[in-house]
Structures are given as C-alpha cells and as structure tokens.
Amino acid sequence: ASLYPLSSLRPVYEVRCGVLSAREKLELALPGREYCLLVRGELEGLLRWQLKAAMGREDVYVNELPPGADLVLINGRVIVDEGLLEEVSRLAESVGVVVGVMDSELVVLRLTSEVASAFKPVLSKPFHLELLSDLSESAEVVEMDVRLMDDPCDPLRVLGEQVALDFKLMGIEGVRVGESAELRGSVELDDSEGPVLVGEGARVVNSVVRGPAAVLSGSTVTDSVVEGSVVGRGCRLSGSVVRASILMDHVTALDCRVTKSIVGSWTRLMAGACLCGEALSAYELGEEREHVVVGDLCTVGPGAVVYPGVRVGALSSVHGVCKGAVGPFELVVEGGRRAVPLEDALKLAQLRVRESGRYISDFELDVIRALYRGLRCGGRVGA
C-alpha cells in the first residue's frame, strides 16, 4: 500500500486525517503515557528533531524502545476510530503478548518488555505477518475490525467522521474561537451542520466557515469560504476550500478554488489556480476519477487547473491544465515536462520555509536529498 506523495517527507501516521493525525489522536485519547515512534531511516533525524528539539517533547522515543516498559504498537496506516481507541486502551492495561490482525494485515501488537527487547530488530521493519512466527506460541491472536489507509485519498473519504471524532476528543461543540484568534469584518461561523474551530492566533477576515470545519493555529483566511474542510497551521488562504478538503501546514493559496483535495505542507497555489477533485464519470472523461492530491513544497501556477484523479509529487511545479500524474521533482508546463535539479529544489524549500519566519533545518534538507537519491536509484521514497 502507498500513501505517496503524502508520505514522501513524513511518516504515514503524521498525515492529517481530519483535524489531527493518527499520532495526535492517540496521544489525546491516551494521555500521560510514553510513546515509541518507529520510522524509516531517512526520517529518523527529522522526526526526533521535530518532537524533541522543536516541540520540547521528552515523552517520545524515536526508533528506540522505552526501557523496561511493555508496548502497544499500532500500524501507522490505521484509520483511528472509537473502537480502535477502546481496544488500544484495553491492551495498554492488560498483560502478556497480544496480536491484533485484520485479514492478512498486522494491526496491533501488545508486547511485554522482555519480548519487545528480544525482537527489537524485527520491530524496526514494516508490520508484516511473518512476525507472528517469531513470537511466543502463547501469544493471543485477536481479529480486529479496523480500516487501514491504502490510498492518499483515503483521508478525504473519511474526513467527515474523522473531524467529528477529533472534535469529540478535543471537547469541541458548536463554535470555538481561540482566545488569541481574530475575527474581522463580516465573518460567519456556521455550526448548523457541525462544529467550527478557529485556532489560537488564527485570523478570519470577511469570510464564511461552515462546519464541520477547522482553521488551525496561526492561519489567515481572507475573503474566503471554508466548508466541510480543514485548513492547517500557518496557512494563508483567500478563495474557497470546500467539499471535504484538507490543507496541511503552511500552505499559501491566494484567489484559488480547492475541492475534494489534499494539499501538502509548504505548497503554493497561485492566483486563479483550481484543484478540481469533484468526481467525473466515465461518460464525461472516459474513466471515473475523483480527488486531487498535491505533495509537499509544490507550486501550482497562476490559472492552472488540476483535474480529478491527479497526484502531484513533492517539490514539483504545475502550470496550465494538468490531467495526468506528476512525479516528484518535475516541472510540467502545458504537457511538456522536465526534471527539477536537486539544487533548485533545495533552494525552493529554503525560500518557502523562510517565508514563514524561520530557517529550514538540516534535517529537513537531508530528507529532501534522500528522496531525490531514492528516485535516482529507481525507487519511490514514502511508498
């Protein structure tokens, strides 16, 4: 299964699915615990820096096991729901070794500290059923009814229910506006169909936000309509983001229209750009297509139109009408394509992050280099 391009520069459990990522949901639902995050090698330094240095977290272990502690390990592709939260809470309080499976997928492991230490090299690999043969015969095997993300459009398909779960975990009903948020001019916050959240430090000016919807901390929304969608942290938006869309963090989208789309962090949608994820039938396009997924650090040029079903890889630029897939590090202009050199991609990343008031870290640059090397070697990082 692949969540490309959303997982190119982040672990799958950091992909926003609703207002929160899977990691954030679990931390909110199960407070006061230590967390062990397993991640592929090229992301280890970045994740450790983000959580420990940038966020000051001391309760998180990255590719390490908490000494002497029993573990409950959860497949990072899981779509968190109340049933899963109840099961994980139960396992955290139980004893022994428990294996939770769904069909041929390994979903949850509860391991004693002794077993976890013995199988540490195996745990650092992707979840797979071969691990079962290495565990004690006394392990309890439990069939679980869960869903796993197999496609980068899955967060859009479950957006409504995930936003509802997140608001419940956050204790939000009706309209909640952060104390440091600003509402200026003519602003309508409509919770008739679901709650509305305007986060701390966010600014909403002359705009309509119809729930269930969220404008997260530090974002500015001007002359816009946000409907049934989530605008991530530090975004700048004018235009419309409607019909179940997700903007990750630090997205700039000015005078744009976004429908049924996911937009990666640090991406810029220029004036008049349109991400059209509305469903088109086979009678209309020759094949059924829906949703748009744009990776991190991309550019969608002025007036560009991205058709339903298109995925745009990280660090790419799209201009004109785009009806087909765009790989990472690609420049697409009216059907013509060329590769974006690594040096140009690194300079773009530095400029985008600098626009938010900080400098890009060496860890972030190293992940971009690793993605580029993986592509040069014929692989696909983040698959």
XYZ file of N, CA and C in Angstrom, residues 130-308:
537
model
N 4.838 -12.184 9.018
C 5.958 -13.061 9.319
C 6.407 -12.901 10.762
N 6.128 -11.744 11.341
C 6.497 -11.516 12.735
C 5.790 -12.504 13.657
N 4.610 -12.957 13.258
C 3.855 -13.868 14.116
C 4.625 -15.148 14.391
N 5.346 -15.654 13.382
C 6.075 -16.905 13.568
C 7.230 -16.747 14.536
N 7.678 -15.524 14.762
C 8.795 -15.280 15.672
C 8.339 -15.061 17.106
N 7.054 -14.821 17.302
C 6.563 -14.557 18.645
C 6.259 -15.856 19.388
N 6.131 -15.730 20.669
C 5.830 -16.886 21.509
C 4.527 -17.544 21.083
N 4.482 -18.876 21.163
C 3.264 -19.597 20.820
C 2.120 -19.249 21.764
N 2.457 -18.669 22.891
C 1.418 -18.330 23.859
C 0.730 -17.006 23.545
N 1.141 -16.336 22.462
C 0.529 -15.052 22.119
C -0.953 -15.221 21.800
N -1.749 -14.303 22.296
C -3.179 -14.289 21.994
C -3.396 -13.556 20.672
N -4.089 -14.192 19.737
C -4.369 -13.587 18.439
C -5.820 -13.114 18.423
N -6.018 -11.840 18.099
C -7.341 -11.224 18.131
C -7.675 -10.684 16.745
N -8.846 -11.045 16.221
C -9.322 -10.467 14.964
C -9.896 -9.080 15.243
N -9.485 -8.096 14.449
C -9.926 -6.726 14.669
C -10.673 -6.204 13.448
N -11.641 -5.372 13.697
C -12.418 -4.736 12.639
C -11.977 -3.282 12.541
N -10.958 -3.033 11.724
C -10.417 -1.685 11.562
C -10.254 -1.399 10.074
N -9.891 -0.160 9.770
C -9.593 0.231 8.396
C -8.177 0.784 8.336
N -7.485 0.446 7.261
C -6.141 0.955 7.039
C -6.140 1.837 5.798
N -5.357 2.903 5.849
C -5.227 3.765 4.679
C -4.370 3.058 3.637
N -4.940 2.864 2.456
C -4.230 2.224 1.353
C -4.001 3.177 0.189
N -4.510 4.388 0.306
C -4.505 5.326 -0.808
C -4.438 6.735 -0.226
N -3.718 7.664 -0.861
C -3.615 9.016 -0.298
C -4.939 9.775 -0.287
N -5.939 9.272 -1.003
C -7.259 9.912 -0.972
C -8.114 9.431 0.187
N -7.674 8.395 0.892
C -8.478 7.865 1.997
C -8.809 8.915 3.061
N -7.874 9.816 3.442
C -8.250 10.850 4.417
C -9.418 11.716 3.962
N -9.579 11.893 2.654
C -10.721 12.661 2.153
C -12.010 11.860 2.267
N -11.919 10.565 2.023
C -13.118 9.715 2.050
C -13.713 9.606 3.450
N -12.881 9.745 4.469
C -13.370 9.606 5.852
C -13.307 10.932 6.601
N -13.182 12.040 5.865
C -12.932 13.323 6.522
C -14.036 13.703 7.499
N -15.290 13.562 7.092
C -16.389 13.973 7.962
C -16.382 13.253 9.296
N -16.254 11.938 9.268
C -16.266 11.176 10.522
C -15.017 11.427 11.347
N -13.879 11.655 10.682
C -12.650 11.907 11.421
C -12.668 13.277 12.096
N -13.208 14.283 11.424
C -13.343 15.599 12.049
C -14.275 15.505 13.255
N -15.363 14.745 13.119
C -16.293 14.575 14.243
C -15.597 13.913 15.429
N -14.792 12.875 15.168
C -14.055 12.210 16.245
C -13.066 13.163 16.892
N -12.341 13.923 16.074
C -11.343 14.851 16.615
C -11.993 15.911 17.492
N -13.099 16.469 17.036
C -13.793 17.464 17.858
C -14.269 16.855 19.174
N -14.705 15.610 19.141
C -15.124 14.940 20.377
C -13.936 14.769 21.316
N -12.780 14.339 20.775
C -11.579 14.179 21.596
C -11.110 15.517 22.165
N -11.293 16.587 21.393
C -10.864 17.917 21.812
C -11.910 18.628 22.671
N -13.076 18.004 22.836
C -14.136 18.611 23.638
C -14.773 19.817 22.993
N -14.867 19.815 21.660
C -15.400 20.972 20.938
C -16.824 20.696 20.479
N -17.727 21.579 20.860
C -19.097 21.570 20.372
C -19.440 22.976 19.892
N -20.290 23.048 18.889
C -20.682 24.367 18.400
C -19.506 25.099 17.780
N -19.290 26.331 18.210
C -18.205 27.164 17.686
C -17.187 27.409 18.787
N -15.914 27.173 18.478
C -14.857 27.525 19.425
C -13.847 28.420 18.713
N -13.590 29.567 19.302
C -12.625 30.526 18.764
C -11.535 30.716 19.801
N -10.283 30.513 19.419
C -9.166 30.669 20.337
C -9.088 32.071 20.909
N -8.583 32.180 22.138
C -8.516 33.487 22.804
C -7.688 34.496 22.022
N -6.633 34.026 21.354
C -5.772 34.947 20.608
C -6.155 35.042 19.133
N -7.251 34.393 18.736
C -7.703 34.472 17.344
C -8.389 35.808 17.083
N -8.438 36.208 15.814
C -9.088 37.461 15.413
C -10.180 37.177 14.397
N -11.336 37.774 14.591
C -12.407 37.767 13.606
C -12.641 39.215 13.200
N -12.446 39.520 11.917
C -12.546 40.912 11.476
C -13.487 41.022 10.286
N -14.173 42.166 10.204
C -15.087 42.396 9.099
C -16.319 41.513 9.218
N -16.844 41.123 8.081
C -18.042 40.288 8.034
C -17.631 38.815 8.069
N -17.823 38.186 9.219
C -17.422 36.788 9.401
C -18.634 35.975 9.830
N -18.862 34.855 9.164
C -19.934 33.928 9.542
C -19.317 32.584 9.906
N -19.556 32.132 11.128
C -19.124 30.810 11.579
C -20.392 29.979 11.760
N -20.635 29.077 10.832
C -21.909 28.354 10.751
C -21.724 26.923 11.254
N -22.293 26.623 12.426
C -22.169 25.282 13.003
C -23.449 24.467 12.853
N -24.305 24.837 11.914
C -25.581 24.131 11.752
C -25.390 22.694 11.286
N -24.298 22.409 10.568
C -24.028 21.048 10.092
C -22.900 20.379 10.863
N -22.249 21.097 11.757
C -21.150 20.533 12.530
C -20.326 21.633 13.160
N -19.491 21.288 14.164
C -18.715 22.298 14.885
C -17.730 23.052 13.999
N -17.342 24.222 14.485
C -16.351 25.064 13.815
C -15.269 25.424 14.823
N -14.014 25.253 14.429
C -12.871 25.615 15.264
C -12.034 26.666 14.558
N -11.750 27.760 15.262
C -10.774 28.754 14.810
C -9.674 28.755 15.859
N -8.490 28.301 15.491
C -7.422 28.059 16.451
C -6.750 29.316 16.965
N -5.875 29.121 17.949
C -5.133 30.229 18.546
C -4.296 30.949 17.488
N -4.344 32.272 17.538
C -3.537 33.078 16.631
C -4.023 33.107 15.200
N -5.135 32.450 14.908
C -5.676 32.474 13.548
C -6.426 33.782 13.309
N -6.508 34.205 12.046
C -7.240 35.405 11.661
C -8.236 35.036 10.568
N -9.496 35.379 10.779
C -10.531 35.156 9.775
C -11.134 36.511 9.440
N -11.032 36.910 8.167
C -11.436 38.250 7.742
C -12.432 38.126 6.585
N -13.602 38.724 6.755
C -14.606 38.765 5.677
C -14.807 37.393 5.030
N -15.054 36.396 5.837
C -15.115 35.022 5.344
C -16.255 34.245 5.987
N -16.573 33.106 5.367
C -17.578 32.178 5.878
C -16.896 30.847 6.153
N -17.102 30.309 7.349
C -16.584 28.988 7.704
C -17.777 28.139 8.127
N -18.080 27.110 7.323
C -19.228 26.247 7.599
C -18.746 24.880 8.079
N -19.228 24.494 9.237
C -18.804 23.249 9.834
C -19.422 22.012 9.180
N -18.857 20.843 9.477
C -17.688 20.700 10.345
C -16.434 21.195 9.634
N -15.720 22.115 10.278
C -14.556 22.732 9.651
C -13.621 23.266 10.716
N -12.354 23.436 10.335
C -11.356 23.967 11.259
C -10.379 24.856 10.515
N -10.054 25.982 11.131
C -8.953 26.849 10.701
C -7.962 26.811 11.852
N -6.832 26.155 11.659
C -5.935 25.875 12.772
C -5.010 27.046 13.077
N -4.237 26.899 14.121
C -3.471 27.995 14.720
C -2.564 28.685 13.716
N -2.532 30.015 13.814
C -1.613 30.819 13.022
C -2.003 31.023 11.578
N -3.157 30.525 11.154
C -3.570 30.682 9.761
C -4.342 31.979 9.562
N -4.292 32.492 8.327
C -5.040 33.687 7.953
C -5.962 33.343 6.796
N -7.248 33.563 6.986
C -8.255 33.273 5.967
C -8.966 34.581 5.637
N -8.871 35.021 4.378
C -9.403 36.318 3.977
C -10.299 36.164 2.752
N -11.466 36.801 2.784
C -12.382 36.791 1.633
C -12.579 35.372 1.100
N -12.893 34.459 1.986
C -12.912 33.041 1.632
C -14.180 32.351 2.100
N -14.398 31.171 1.528
C -15.406 30.229 2.010
C -14.690 28.927 2.333
N -14.790 28.500 3.581
C -14.241 27.212 4.012
C -15.426 26.369 4.457
N -15.636 25.259 3.784
C -16.851 24.469 4.031
C -16.494 22.991 4.144
N -16.782 22.402 5.309
C -16.538 20.975 5.490
C -15.101 20.583 5.269
N -14.164 21.468 5.611
C -12.758 21.256 5.296
C -11.874 21.667 6.465
N -10.584 21.352 6.353
C -9.612 21.665 7.397
C -8.475 22.471 6.788
N -8.218 23.639 7.358
C -7.089 24.490 6.962
C -6.024 24.336 8.039
N -4.851 23.861 7.651
C -3.807 23.532 8.619
C -3.172 24.743 9.267
N -2.135 24.490 10.048
C -1.458 25.543 10.808
C -0.633 26.433 9.877
N -0.670 27.731 10.142
C 0.196 28.661 9.433
C -0.117 28.852 7.965
N -1.348 28.565 7.544
C -1.719 28.729 6.137
C -2.154 30.163 5.845
N -2.076 30.536 4.582
C -2.627 31.812 4.108
C -3.590 31.495 2.973
N -4.848 31.881 3.151
C -5.878 31.464 2.207
C -6.775 32.618 1.828
N -7.052 32.723 0.522
C -8.173 33.518 0.030
C -8.759 32.754 -1.151
N -10.072 32.667 -1.180
C -10.729 31.866 -2.210
C -11.699 30.917 -1.553
N -11.749 29.670 -2.022
C -12.667 28.707 -1.425
C -11.997 27.351 -1.268
N -12.203 26.764 -0.114
C -11.760 25.400 0.171
C -13.003 24.679 0.663
N -13.572 23.852 -0.189
C -14.895 23.305 0.112
C -14.964 21.819 -0.206
N -16.085 21.227 0.225
C -16.436 19.855 -0.110
C -15.335 18.876 0.273
N -15.034 18.858 1.536
C -14.120 17.859 2.096
C -12.716 17.973 1.526
N -12.008 19.032 1.906
C -10.615 19.211 1.516
C -9.750 19.378 2.756
N -8.472 19.079 2.598
C -7.515 19.204 3.691
C -6.302 19.972 3.192
N -5.964 21.051 3.871
C -4.679 21.705 3.662
C -3.778 21.294 4.814
N -2.579 20.830 4.501
C -1.624 20.533 5.555
C -1.149 21.875 6.123
N 0.089 21.979 6.596
C 0.543 23.198 7.261
C 1.298 24.124 6.306
N 1.183 25.432 6.561
C 1.946 26.462 5.844
C 1.679 26.445 4.340
N 0.437 26.196 3.960
C 0.032 26.274 2.559
C -0.372 27.710 2.249
N 0.062 28.216 1.093
C -0.370 29.524 0.612
C -1.280 29.311 -0.587
N -2.523 29.747 -0.486
C -3.493 29.569 -1.565
C -4.278 30.863 -1.705
N -3.897 31.689 -2.664
C -4.479 33.019 -2.823
C -5.334 33.076 -4.081
N -6.599 33.490 -3.916
C -7.552 33.581 -5.026
C -7.682 32.245 -5.754
N -7.858 31.186 -4.994
C -7.890 29.834 -5.547
C -9.208 29.145 -5.229
N -9.434 28.025 -5.907
C -10.575 27.164 -5.593
C -10.057 25.745 -5.399
N -10.396 25.162 -4.262
C -9.934 23.815 -3.917
C -11.151 22.985 -3.527
N -11.380 21.877 -4.222
C -12.481 20.979 -3.882
C -11.978 19.545 -3.833
N -12.385 18.820 -2.801
C -12.050 17.405 -2.632
C -10.575 17.134 -2.912
N -9.719 17.876 -2.236
C -8.282 17.783 -2.474
C -7.516 17.781 -1.161
N -6.325 17.189 -1.195
C -5.361 17.309 -0.107
C -4.150 18.044 -0.654
N -3.697 19.051 0.083
C -2.554 19.863 -0.346
C -1.465 19.744 0.711
N -0.268 19.356 0.299
C 0.840 19.146 1.220
C 1.398 20.440 1.784
N 2.209 20.304 2.814
C 2.786 21.458 3.508
C 3.728 22.249 2.608
N 3.776 23.563 2.871
C 4.672 24.495 2.188
C 4.391 24.586 0.689
N 3.219 24.182 0.259
C 2.849 24.277 -1.155
C 2.187 25.624 -1.425
N 2.396 26.141 -2.635
C 1.819 27.431 -3.022
C 0.877 27.234 -4.205
N -0.363 27.681 -4.021
C -1.329 27.733 -5.110
C -1.464 29.194 -5.512
N -1.076 29.519 -6.734
C -1.036 30.908 -7.165
C -2.404 31.363 -7.677
N -2.512 32.667 -7.954
C -3.802 33.291 -8.261
C -4.535 32.555 -9.376
N -5.799 32.237 -9.108
C -6.634 31.597 -10.118
C -6.460 30.104 -10.242
N -5.573 29.513 -9.454
C -5.370 28.063 -9.537
C -6.617 27.328 -9.062
N -6.861 26.162 -9.657
C -8.031 25.360 -9.304
C -7.628 23.899 -9.162
N -7.835 23.361 -7.965
C -7.688 21.921 -7.750
C -9.093 21.348 -7.753
N -9.461 20.664 -8.819
C -10.832 20.202 -9.005
C -10.907 18.708 -8.729
N -11.236 18.367 -7.498
C -11.352 16.959 -7.143
C -12.751 16.402 -7.279
N -13.676 17.195 -7.811
C -15.048 16.714 -7.998
C -15.054 15.482 -8.904
N -15.936 14.542 -8.605
C -15.993 13.301 -9.372
C -16.426 13.562 -10.814
N -15.726 12.910 -11.744
C -16.126 12.894 -13.147
C -16.379 11.445 -13.543
N -17.458 11.202 -14.256
C -17.818 9.843 -14.646
C -17.090 9.439 -15.920
N -17.201 8.169 -16.254
C -16.601 7.671 -17.489
C -17.230 8.331 -18.709
N -18.495 8.741 -18.594
C -19.160 9.410 -19.713
C -18.587 10.803 -19.951
N -18.032 11.398 -18.900
C -17.533 12.769 -19.004
C -16.052 12.838 -19.345
N -15.265 11.841 -18.860
C -13.809 11.918 -19.016
C -13.211 10.664 -19.633
N -14.046 9.664 -19.892
C -13.523 8.411 -20.424
C -13.190 7.401 -19.349
N -13.086 7.850 -18.110
C -12.862 6.984 -16.952
C -13.338 7.726 -15.710
N -13.704 6.979 -14.677
C -14.149 7.603 -13.439
C -12.947 8.091 -12.648
N -12.982 9.362 -12.251
C -11.865 9.934 -11.492
C -12.403 10.905 -10.454
N -11.705 10.976 -9.314
C -12.122 11.846 -8.222
C -10.913 12.164 -7.360
N -10.942 13.304 -6.698
C -9.939 13.757 -5.727
C -8.622 14.185 -6.395
N -7.973 15.143 -5.753
C -6.645 15.622 -6.148
C -5.743 15.544 -4.929
N -4.517 15.076 -5.136
C -3.527 15.026 -4.063
C -2.269 15.737 -4.543
N -1.853 16.766 -3.812
C -0.648 17.529 -4.143
C 0.336 17.367 -2.996
N 1.569 16.994 -3.307
C 2.577 16.752 -2.286
C 3.122 18.030 -1.666
N 4.145 17.865 -0.835
C 4.756 18.990 -0.136
C 5.638 19.815 -1.065
N 5.746 21.116 -0.742
C 6.687 22.019 -1.405
C 6.467 22.091 -2.914
N 5.203 22.077 -3.328
C 4.863 22.174 -4.746
C 4.424 23.588 -5.101
N 4.354 23.847 -6.402
C 3.813 25.100 -6.923
C 2.764 24.769 -7.974
N 1.580 25.346 -7.828
C 0.551 25.260 -8.867
C 0.387 26.674 -9.402
N 0.743 26.867 -10.664
C 0.901 28.200 -11.227
C -0.391 28.969 -11.426
N -0.272 30.258 -11.810
C -1.448 31.119 -11.990
C -2.416 30.532 -13.012
N -3.671 30.415 -12.614
C -4.691 29.923 -13.531
C -4.616 28.448 -13.859
N -3.716 27.727 -13.240
C -3.574 26.301 -13.545
C -4.794 25.526 -13.063
N -5.120 24.458 -13.780
C -6.239 23.588 -13.423
C -5.717 22.165 -13.298
N -5.917 21.572 -12.132
C -5.520 20.182 -11.905
C -6.786 19.339 -11.873
N -6.844 18.348 -12.743
C -8.046 17.545 -12.940
C -8.233 16.499 -11.840
N -9.461 15.987 -11.698
C -9.707 14.915 -10.729
C -8.819 13.704 -11.003
